[in-house]
Amino acid sequence: MEGSPLSFRHSWKIQRRVVWALVLREMLTRYGRHNIGFLWLFLEPMLFTLGVTALWTATKSVHGSNLPIVAFAITGYSSVLLWRNMPGRCINAITPNLALLYHRNVRPIDIYLARLVLEVAGATMSFVFLFLFFNFIGWLEPPEDVLQIAEAWCMLAWFGGGLALFLGALSETSETVDKLWHPASYILFPLSGAAFLVDALPDAAQKFVLLLPMVHGVEYLREGYFGSQIVAHYDLAYMALTNSMLTLLGLAKVRRLGRILVPE
C-alpha cells in the first residue's frame, strides 16, 4: 500500500542502493583504478591541510592566541575543506550526468547526495588521520571533548550540505552561480574563523563575523579541542536555524529541478 511503512522501507532500500552505486561510480570517475585510486579521497584534503599547517608553522603566523599552531591549523583548515568543497562538487553536477536520469530510480537528489557523501567521508578521514598521526608523534595533545568535536563537525557538514544543494540546483538554471562561487569561497576563507579566534577580534568585528554560520561551528569545534584554554563565541541555535533554511531551500530547488528534467 502506498504510504505504508512497508512501502517506505522498500523505497528507502532502493534509495540507499542507488546512492551507493552513484558513490562508487563517482569514485571511479574521479580517482580511477590506477595508482592509489580511491585513497586520494582523503589524501587530497590531507595534503592541502598539511601544506597550510607547514606554511603557518614556518611563518609563525599570528592567530590571536598562544595555542599550538599545528592544532590551530588543523582544526581551522580541515573545517574549511569540509564545507567549502561540497558546493564546488555539486555546482553543475547534473548537466554532465543527464544520461543517468533516464534510469527510473535515479533523481537529481541522488547525484547530489553521492557527491556530498564522498566529500564528507574524505574530509572526515583526513581530519581524523591527521589528529591521530600528530598525536602519535607528540605534536598534538588529545582533545578535551571528542563528542563536542564530533557535534561541531556534523554541524559544519550540515551547513556545507545545505549550501551545496541550494547552489547546485541553482547553478543548473543560472551560469552566474559557478562564476560567483569560486571568488566567494576564497573571500569566505579568511572570514570563516579558520585563521583566527573570534575572541581576539574587536567587538564590532566579532558581531560581523558571527553572522557567518560556519564561524559558530569552528568556534564550537575549537572549544571541544582546546577547552578552557580559549573563550569561544558561538550560537548553535542560530547555526541550526541557518542550516535548516539552507537545507529546505536546497531541497525545494532540487525538487523543482527534478520536475523540469524528469517530467512525470
PDB file of C-alpha atoms in Angstrom:
ATOM      1  CA  MET A   1       0.000   0.000   0.000  1.00  0.00           C
ATOM      2  CA  GLU A   2       1.291   3.426  -0.943  1.00  0.00           C
ATOM      3  CA  GLY A   3       2.358   5.439   2.091  1.00  0.00           C
ATOM      4  CA  SER A   4       2.565   2.383   4.372  1.00  0.00           C
ATOM      5  CA  PRO A   5       5.679   1.628   6.488  1.00  0.00           C
ATOM      6  CA  LEU A   6       6.436  -1.330   4.205  1.00  0.00           C
ATOM      7  CA  SER A   7       6.356   0.916   1.144  1.00  0.00           C
ATOM      8  CA  PHE A   8       8.590   3.456   2.894  1.00  0.00           C
ATOM      9  CA  ARG A   9      11.146   0.802   3.863  1.00  0.00           C
ATOM     10  CA  HIS A  10      11.179  -0.538   0.322  1.00  0.00           C
ATOM     11  CA  SER A  11      11.701   2.957  -1.118  1.00  0.00           C
ATOM     12  CA  TRP A  12      14.432   3.688   1.428  1.00  0.00           C
ATOM     13  CA  LYS A  13      16.215   0.452   0.496  1.00  0.00           C
ATOM     14  CA  ILE A  14      16.139   1.393  -3.190  1.00  0.00           C
ATOM     15  CA  GLN A  15      17.327   4.912  -2.384  1.00  0.00           C
ATOM     16  CA  ARG A  16      20.316   3.619  -0.441  1.00  0.00           C
ATOM     17  CA  ARG A  17      21.304   1.236  -3.234  1.00  0.00           C
ATOM     18  CA  VAL A  18      21.036   3.992  -5.841  1.00  0.00           C
ATOM     19  CA  VAL A  19      23.131   6.461  -3.821  1.00  0.00           C
ATOM     20  CA  TRP A  20      25.771   3.827  -3.027  1.00  0.00           C
ATOM     21  CA  ALA A  21      26.023   2.870  -6.711  1.00  0.00           C
ATOM     22  CA  LEU A  22      26.460   6.542  -7.605  1.00  0.00           C
ATOM     23  CA  VAL A  23      29.126   6.912  -4.896  1.00  0.00           C
ATOM     24  CA  LEU A  24      31.102   4.015  -6.394  1.00  0.00           C
ATOM     25  CA  ARG A  25      30.679   5.451  -9.884  1.00  0.00           C
ATOM     26  CA  GLU A  26      31.829   8.876  -8.723  1.00  0.00           C
ATOM     27  CA  MET A  27      34.894   7.387  -7.037  1.00  0.00           C
ATOM     28  CA  LEU A  28      35.912   5.539 -10.200  1.00  0.00           C
ATOM     29  CA  THR A  29      35.222   8.561 -12.392  1.00  0.00           C
ATOM     30  CA  ARG A  30      37.131  10.954 -10.175  1.00  0.00           C
ATOM     31  CA  TYR A  31      40.055   8.830  -8.981  1.00  0.00           C
ATOM     32  CA  GLY A  32      40.230   5.917 -11.437  1.00  0.00           C
ATOM     33  CA  ARG A  33      41.513   2.402 -10.830  1.00  0.00           C
ATOM     34  CA  HIS A  34      45.243   3.093 -11.209  1.00  0.00           C
ATOM     35  CA  ASN A  35      47.958   4.025  -8.687  1.00  0.00           C
ATOM     36  CA  ILE A  36      46.406   4.643  -5.256  1.00  0.00           C
ATOM     37  CA  GLY A  37      42.910   5.177  -6.691  1.00  0.00           C
ATOM     38  CA  PHE A  38      40.270   5.971  -4.097  1.00  0.00           C
ATOM     39  CA  LEU A  39      42.903   6.704  -1.428  1.00  0.00           C
ATOM     40  CA  TRP A  40      43.039  10.181  -2.961  1.00  0.00           C
ATOM     41  CA  LEU A  41      39.619  10.586  -1.369  1.00  0.00           C
ATOM     42  CA  PHE A  42      41.308  11.528   1.917  1.00  0.00           C
ATOM     43  CA  LEU A  43      44.918  12.048   0.801  1.00  0.00           C
ATOM     44  CA  GLU A  44      43.936  15.077  -1.288  1.00  0.00           C
ATOM     45  CA  PRO A  45      42.389  17.099   1.588  1.00  0.00           C
ATOM     46  CA  MET A  46      45.102  15.812   3.925  1.00  0.00           C
ATOM     47  CA  LEU A  47      47.876  17.175   1.686  1.00  0.00           C
ATOM     48  CA  PHE A  48      46.138  20.551   1.476  1.00  0.00           C
ATOM     49  CA  THR A  49      45.833  20.704   5.256  1.00  0.00           C
ATOM     50  CA  LEU A  50      49.441  19.630   5.769  1.00  0.00           C
ATOM     51  CA  GLY A  51      50.600  22.311   3.342  1.00  0.00           C
ATOM     52  CA  VAL A  52      48.733  25.056   5.184  1.00  0.00           C
ATOM     53  CA  THR A  53      49.933  23.732   8.550  1.00  0.00           C
ATOM     54  CA  ALA A  54      53.547  23.724   7.372  1.00  0.00           C
ATOM     55  CA  LEU A  55      53.189  27.244   5.960  1.00  0.00           C
ATOM     56  CA  TRP A  56      51.645  28.634   9.139  1.00  0.00           C
ATOM     57  CA  THR A  57      54.295  26.913  11.265  1.00  0.00           C
ATOM     58  CA  ALA A  58      57.213  28.126   9.107  1.00  0.00           C
ATOM     59  CA  THR A  59      55.969  31.714   9.043  1.00  0.00           C
ATOM     60  CA  LYS A  60      54.956  31.648  12.728  1.00  0.00           C
ATOM     61  CA  SER A  61      51.570  33.038  11.747  1.00  0.00           C
ATOM     62  CA  VAL A  62      49.759  35.167  14.291  1.00  0.00           C
ATOM     63  CA  HIS A  63      46.336  33.755  15.077  1.00  0.00           C
ATOM     64  CA  GLY A  64      45.341  35.780  18.123  1.00  0.00           C
ATOM     65  CA  SER A  65      46.377  33.283  20.781  1.00  0.00           C
ATOM     66  CA  ASN A  66      49.249  31.265  22.211  1.00  0.00           C
ATOM     67  CA  LEU A  67      47.693  27.965  21.133  1.00  0.00           C
ATOM     68  CA  PRO A  68      49.834  25.360  19.335  1.00  0.00           C
ATOM     69  CA  ILE A  69      49.931  26.355  15.678  1.00  0.00           C
ATOM     70  CA  VAL A  70      49.623  22.758  14.394  1.00  0.00           C
ATOM     71  CA  ALA A  71      46.415  22.101  16.318  1.00  0.00           C
ATOM     72  CA  PHE A  72      45.085  25.534  15.389  1.00  0.00           C
ATOM     73  CA  ALA A  73      45.786  24.997  11.679  1.00  0.00           C
ATOM     74  CA  ILE A  74      44.294  21.506  11.536  1.00  0.00           C
ATOM     75  CA  THR A  75      41.094  22.460  13.354  1.00  0.00           C
ATOM     76  CA  GLY A  76      40.723  25.516  11.137  1.00  0.00           C
ATOM     77  CA  TYR A  77      41.671  24.408   7.652  1.00  0.00           C
ATOM     78  CA  SER A  78      40.102  20.941   7.906  1.00  0.00           C
ATOM     79  CA  SER A  79      36.769  22.594   8.722  1.00  0.00           C
ATOM     80  CA  VAL A  80      37.138  24.888   5.692  1.00  0.00           C
ATOM     81  CA  LEU A  81      37.757  21.933   3.380  1.00  0.00           C
ATOM     82  CA  LEU A  82      34.671  20.212   4.770  1.00  0.00           C
ATOM     83  CA  TRP A  83      32.090  22.909   3.970  1.00  0.00           C
ATOM     84  CA  ARG A  84      33.810  24.676   1.054  1.00  0.00           C
ATOM     85  CA  ASN A  85      34.402  21.657  -1.190  1.00  0.00           C
ATOM     86  CA  MET A  86      30.822  20.419  -1.004  1.00  0.00           C
ATOM     87  CA  PRO A  87      29.205  23.256  -3.030  1.00  0.00           C
ATOM     88  CA  GLY A  88      32.089  23.101  -5.510  1.00  0.00           C
ATOM     89  CA  ARG A  89      31.325  19.447  -6.247  1.00  0.00           C
ATOM     90  CA  CYS A  90      27.568  19.981  -6.579  1.00  0.00           C
ATOM     91  CA  ILE A  91      27.622  23.069  -8.791  1.00  0.00           C
ATOM     92  CA  ASN A  92      26.982  21.991 -12.405  1.00  0.00           C
ATOM     93  CA  ALA A  93      26.856  18.346 -11.308  1.00  0.00           C
ATOM     94  CA  ILE A  94      23.658  17.414 -13.134  1.00  0.00           C
ATOM     95  CA  THR A  95      24.354  18.511 -16.721  1.00  0.00           C
ATOM     96  CA  PRO A  96      27.265  16.070 -17.359  1.00  0.00           C
ATOM     97  CA  ASN A  97      25.221  13.291 -15.733  1.00  0.00           C
ATOM     98  CA  LEU A  98      21.903  13.812 -17.503  1.00  0.00           C
ATOM     99  CA  ALA A  99      22.058  10.321 -19.007  1.00  0.00           C
ATOM    100  CA  LEU A 100      21.750   8.843 -15.508  1.00  0.00           C
ATOM    101  CA  LEU A 101      18.319  10.428 -15.087  1.00  0.00           C
ATOM    102  CA  TYR A 102      16.926   8.091 -17.754  1.00  0.00           C
ATOM    103  CA  HIS A 103      17.064   5.380 -15.101  1.00  0.00           C
ATOM    104  CA  ARG A 104      13.726   5.316 -13.325  1.00  0.00           C
ATOM    105  CA  ASN A 105      15.153   5.300  -9.790  1.00  0.00           C
ATOM    106  CA  VAL A 106      17.796   7.998 -10.281  1.00  0.00           C
ATOM    107  CA  ARG A 107      16.881  11.588  -9.473  1.00  0.00           C
ATOM    108  CA  PRO A 108      18.973  14.767  -9.162  1.00  0.00           C
ATOM    109  CA  ILE A 109      18.944  14.476  -5.362  1.00  0.00           C
ATOM    110  CA  ASP A 110      20.723  11.103  -5.652  1.00  0.00           C
ATOM    111  CA  ILE A 111      23.565  12.607  -7.683  1.00  0.00           C
ATOM    112  CA  TYR A 112      23.982  15.391  -5.144  1.00  0.00           C
ATOM    113  CA  LEU A 113      23.854  13.018  -2.176  1.00  0.00           C
ATOM    114  CA  ALA A 114      26.510  10.760  -3.692  1.00  0.00           C
ATOM    115  CA  ARG A 115      28.888  13.692  -4.103  1.00  0.00           C
ATOM    116  CA  LEU A 116      28.169  15.002  -0.621  1.00  0.00           C
ATOM    117  CA  VAL A 117      28.834  11.587   0.920  1.00  0.00           C
ATOM    118  CA  LEU A 118      32.209  11.435  -0.817  1.00  0.00           C
ATOM    119  CA  GLU A 119      33.228  14.918   0.286  1.00  0.00           C
ATOM    120  CA  VAL A 120      32.220  14.364   3.916  1.00  0.00           C
ATOM    121  CA  ALA A 121      33.950  10.967   4.007  1.00  0.00           C
ATOM    122  CA  GLY A 122      37.175  12.316   2.524  1.00  0.00           C
ATOM    123  CA  ALA A 123      37.375  15.381   4.770  1.00  0.00           C
ATOM    124  CA  THR A 124      36.492  13.347   7.875  1.00  0.00           C
ATOM    125  CA  MET A 125      39.084  10.641   7.225  1.00  0.00           C
ATOM    126  CA  SER A 126      41.718  13.305   6.580  1.00  0.00           C
ATOM    127  CA  PHE A 127      40.806  15.167   9.786  1.00  0.00           C
ATOM    128  CA  VAL A 128      40.891  12.039  11.955  1.00  0.00           C
ATOM    129  CA  PHE A 129      44.108  10.688  10.424  1.00  0.00           C
ATOM    130  CA  LEU A 130      45.960  13.984  10.863  1.00  0.00           C
ATOM    131  CA  PHE A 131      44.973  14.209  14.520  1.00  0.00           C
ATOM    132  CA  LEU A 132      45.975  10.598  15.199  1.00  0.00           C
ATOM    133  CA  PHE A 133      49.281  10.989  13.346  1.00  0.00           C
ATOM    134  CA  PHE A 134      50.343  14.233  15.036  1.00  0.00           C
ATOM    135  CA  ASN A 135      49.209  12.907  18.403  1.00  0.00           C
ATOM    136  CA  PHE A 136      51.300   9.769  17.840  1.00  0.00           C
ATOM    137  CA  ILE A 137      54.461  11.771  17.106  1.00  0.00           C
ATOM    138  CA  GLY A 138      53.815  14.061  20.063  1.00  0.00           C
ATOM    139  CA  TRP A 139      52.911  17.279  18.238  1.00  0.00           C
ATOM    140  CA  LEU A 140      49.311  17.325  19.464  1.00  0.00           C
ATOM    141  CA  GLU A 141      47.649  16.764  22.799  1.00  0.00           C
ATOM    142  CA  PRO A 142      44.410  14.738  22.955  1.00  0.00           C
ATOM    143  CA  PRO A 143      41.244  16.846  22.648  1.00  0.00           C
ATOM    144  CA  GLU A 144      39.303  17.735  25.776  1.00  0.00           C
ATOM    145  CA  ASP A 145      35.866  16.748  24.427  1.00  0.00           C
ATOM    146  CA  VAL A 146      35.705  14.361  21.469  1.00  0.00           C
ATOM    147  CA  LEU A 147      31.904  14.335  21.410  1.00  0.00           C
ATOM    148  CA  GLN A 148      31.768  18.128  21.117  1.00  0.00           C
ATOM    149  CA  ILE A 149      34.229  17.984  18.219  1.00  0.00           C
ATOM    150  CA  ALA A 150      32.041  15.366  16.512  1.00  0.00           C
ATOM    151  CA  GLU A 151      28.943  17.517  17.046  1.00  0.00           C
ATOM    152  CA  ALA A 152      30.694  20.583  15.621  1.00  0.00           C
ATOM    153  CA  TRP A 153      31.889  18.541  12.641  1.00  0.00           C
ATOM    154  CA  CYS A 154      28.334  17.388  11.951  1.00  0.00           C
ATOM    155  CA  MET A 155      27.059  20.962  12.143  1.00  0.00           C
ATOM    156  CA  LEU A 156      29.691  22.114   9.638  1.00  0.00           C
ATOM    157  CA  ALA A 157      28.884  19.182   7.347  1.00  0.00           C
ATOM    158  CA  TRP A 158      25.187  20.058   7.573  1.00  0.00           C
ATOM    159  CA  PHE A 159      25.948  23.666   6.657  1.00  0.00           C
ATOM    160  CA  GLY A 160      28.064  22.587   3.686  1.00  0.00           C
ATOM    161  CA  GLY A 161      25.443  20.087   2.533  1.00  0.00           C
ATOM    162  CA  GLY A 162      22.569  22.569   2.679  1.00  0.00           C
ATOM    163  CA  LEU A 163      24.604  25.202   0.862  1.00  0.00           C
ATOM    164  CA  ALA A 164      25.706  22.642  -1.739  1.00  0.00           C
ATOM    165  CA  LEU A 165      22.137  21.517  -2.502  1.00  0.00           C
ATOM    166  CA  PHE A 166      20.953  25.098  -2.894  1.00  0.00           C
ATOM    167  CA  LEU A 167      23.831  26.304  -5.065  1.00  0.00           C
ATOM    168  CA  GLY A 168      23.967  23.045  -7.016  1.00  0.00           C
ATOM    169  CA  ALA A 169      20.315  23.218  -8.052  1.00  0.00           C
ATOM    170  CA  LEU A 170      20.547  26.958  -8.683  1.00  0.00           C
ATOM    171  CA  SER A 171      23.577  26.503 -10.943  1.00  0.00           C
ATOM    172  CA  GLU A 172      21.564  24.370 -13.372  1.00  0.00           C
ATOM    173  CA  THR A 173      19.400  27.368 -14.220  1.00  0.00           C
ATOM    174  CA  SER A 174      21.947  30.183 -13.795  1.00  0.00           C
ATOM    175  CA  GLU A 175      25.517  30.218 -15.118  1.00  0.00           C
ATOM    176  CA  THR A 176      26.495  33.040 -12.765  1.00  0.00           C
ATOM    177  CA  VAL A 177      26.417  30.723  -9.729  1.00  0.00           C
ATOM    178  CA  ASP A 178      29.556  28.894 -10.832  1.00  0.00           C
ATOM    179  CA  LYS A 179      31.336  32.143 -11.690  1.00  0.00           C
ATOM    180  CA  LEU A 180      30.443  33.780  -8.378  1.00  0.00           C
ATOM    181  CA  TRP A 181      31.040  30.828  -6.054  1.00  0.00           C
ATOM    182  CA  HIS A 182      34.777  30.467  -6.726  1.00  0.00           C
ATOM    183  CA  PRO A 183      35.736  34.046  -5.753  1.00  0.00           C
ATOM    184  CA  ALA A 184      33.174  33.969  -2.935  1.00  0.00           C
ATOM    185  CA  SER A 185      34.716  30.813  -1.462  1.00  0.00           C
ATOM    186  CA  TYR A 186      38.153  32.437  -1.388  1.00  0.00           C
ATOM    187  CA  ILE A 187      36.733  35.569   0.232  1.00  0.00           C
ATOM    188  CA  LEU A 188      34.907  33.493   2.852  1.00  0.00           C
ATOM    189  CA  PHE A 189      38.038  31.537   3.807  1.00  0.00           C
ATOM    190  CA  PRO A 190      39.719  34.318   5.839  1.00  0.00           C
ATOM    191  CA  LEU A 191      36.326  35.218   7.357  1.00  0.00           C
ATOM    192  CA  SER A 192      35.364  31.654   8.286  1.00  0.00           C
ATOM    193  CA  GLY A 193      37.172  31.544  11.634  1.00  0.00           C
ATOM    194  CA  ALA A 194      39.835  29.144  10.367  1.00  0.00           C
ATOM    195  CA  ALA A 195      42.725  31.582  10.871  1.00  0.00           C
ATOM    196  CA  PHE A 196      41.594  33.476  13.974  1.00  0.00           C
ATOM    197  CA  LEU A 197      39.718  33.260  17.238  1.00  0.00           C
ATOM    198  CA  VAL A 198      36.627  35.426  17.466  1.00  0.00           C
ATOM    199  CA  ASP A 199      37.609  36.499  20.974  1.00  0.00           C
ATOM    200  CA  ALA A 200      40.784  38.116  19.589  1.00  0.00           C
ATOM    201  CA  LEU A 201      38.795  40.462  17.327  1.00  0.00           C
ATOM    202  CA  PRO A 202      37.365  43.892  18.237  1.00  0.00           C
ATOM    203  CA  ASP A 203      33.712  43.868  19.308  1.00  0.00           C
ATOM    204  CA  ALA A 204      32.494  45.355  16.012  1.00  0.00           C
ATOM    205  CA  ALA A 205      34.370  42.705  14.016  1.00  0.00           C
ATOM    206  CA  GLN A 206      33.025  39.936  16.265  1.00  0.00           C
ATOM    207  CA  LYS A 207      29.427  40.921  15.516  1.00  0.00           C
ATOM    208  CA  PHE A 208      30.187  40.902  11.799  1.00  0.00           C
ATOM    209  CA  VAL A 209      31.931  37.510  11.557  1.00  0.00           C
ATOM    210  CA  LEU A 210      29.343  35.846  13.819  1.00  0.00           C
ATOM    211  CA  LEU A 211      26.764  36.483  11.110  1.00  0.00           C
ATOM    212  CA  LEU A 212      28.525  33.716   9.167  1.00  0.00           C
ATOM    213  CA  PRO A 213      27.199  30.293  10.262  1.00  0.00           C
ATOM    214  CA  MET A 214      30.463  28.403   9.737  1.00  0.00           C
ATOM    215  CA  VAL A 215      32.247  30.617  12.299  1.00  0.00           C
ATOM    216  CA  HIS A 216      29.996  29.221  15.040  1.00  0.00           C
ATOM    217  CA  GLY A 217      30.887  25.672  14.015  1.00  0.00           C
ATOM    218  CA  VAL A 218      34.640  26.354  14.029  1.00  0.00           C
ATOM    219  CA  GLU A 219      34.462  28.091  17.416  1.00  0.00           C
ATOM    220  CA  TYR A 220      32.470  25.188  18.876  1.00  0.00           C
ATOM    221  CA  LEU A 221      34.941  22.685  17.413  1.00  0.00           C
ATOM    222  CA  ARG A 222      37.927  24.537  18.842  1.00  0.00           C
ATOM    223  CA  GLU A 223      36.266  24.736  22.252  1.00  0.00           C
ATOM    224  CA  GLY A 224      35.848  20.973  22.092  1.00  0.00           C
ATOM    225  CA  TYR A 225      39.546  20.569  21.371  1.00  0.00           C
ATOM    226  CA  PHE A 226      41.172  23.298  23.489  1.00  0.00           C
ATOM    227  CA  GLY A 227      38.520  23.541  26.204  1.00  0.00           C
ATOM    228  CA  SER A 228      39.248  26.133  28.877  1.00  0.00           C
ATOM    229  CA  GLN A 229      42.318  27.410  27.010  1.00  0.00           C
ATOM    230  CA  ILE A 230      40.082  29.618  24.841  1.00  0.00           C
ATOM    231  CA  VAL A 231      36.969  31.755  25.154  1.00  0.00           C
ATOM    232  CA  ALA A 232      34.690  30.561  22.345  1.00  0.00           C
ATOM    233  CA  HIS A 233      31.856  32.574  20.836  1.00  0.00           C
ATOM    234  CA  TYR A 234      29.072  30.599  19.196  1.00  0.00           C
ATOM    235  CA  ASP A 235      25.319  30.162  18.970  1.00  0.00           C
ATOM    236  CA  LEU A 236      24.407  26.674  17.810  1.00  0.00           C
ATOM    237  CA  ALA A 237      20.705  27.574  17.664  1.00  0.00           C
ATOM    238  CA  TYR A 238      21.494  30.304  15.133  1.00  0.00           C
ATOM    239  CA  MET A 239      23.666  27.924  13.115  1.00  0.00           C
ATOM    240  CA  ALA A 240      20.997  25.202  13.195  1.00  0.00           C
ATOM    241  CA  LEU A 241      18.343  27.679  12.037  1.00  0.00           C
ATOM    242  CA  THR A 242      20.541  28.861   9.164  1.00  0.00           C
ATOM    243  CA  ASN A 243      21.398  25.278   8.215  1.00  0.00           C
ATOM    244  CA  SER A 244      17.713  24.337   8.243  1.00  0.00           C
ATOM    245  CA  MET A 245      16.788  27.242   5.990  1.00  0.00           C
ATOM    246  CA  LEU A 246      19.576  26.408   3.540  1.00  0.00           C
ATOM    247  CA  THR A 247      18.572  22.742   3.513  1.00  0.00           C
ATOM    248  CA  LEU A 248      14.881  23.465   2.938  1.00  0.00           C
ATOM    249  CA  LEU A 249      15.680  25.955   0.168  1.00  0.00           C
ATOM    250  CA  GLY A 250      18.083  23.455  -1.373  1.00  0.00           C
ATOM    251  CA  LEU A 251      15.615  20.574  -1.270  1.00  0.00           C
ATOM    252  CA  ALA A 252      12.888  22.773  -2.771  1.00  0.00           C
ATOM    253  CA  LYS A 253      15.183  23.824  -5.620  1.00  0.00           C
ATOM    254  CA  VAL A 254      16.304  20.228  -6.224  1.00  0.00           C
ATOM    255  CA  ARG A 255      12.681  19.033  -6.276  1.00  0.00           C
ATOM    256  CA  ARG A 256      11.771  21.718  -8.797  1.00  0.00           C
ATOM    257  CA  LEU A 257      14.827  20.854 -10.889  1.00  0.00           C
ATOM    258  CA  GLY A 258      13.824  17.181 -10.873  1.00  0.00           C
ATOM    259  CA  ARG A 259      10.353  18.029 -12.187  1.00  0.00           C
ATOM    260  CA  ILE A 260      11.916  20.029 -15.029  1.00  0.00           C
ATOM    261  CA  LEU A 261      14.493  17.418 -16.017  1.00  0.00           C
ATOM    262  CA  VAL A 262      12.365  14.327 -15.373  1.00  0.00           C
ATOM    263  CA  PRO A 263       8.723  15.213 -16.120  1.00  0.00           C
ATOM    264  CA  GLU A 264       6.254  12.829 -14.517  1.00  0.00           C
TER     265      GLU A 264
END
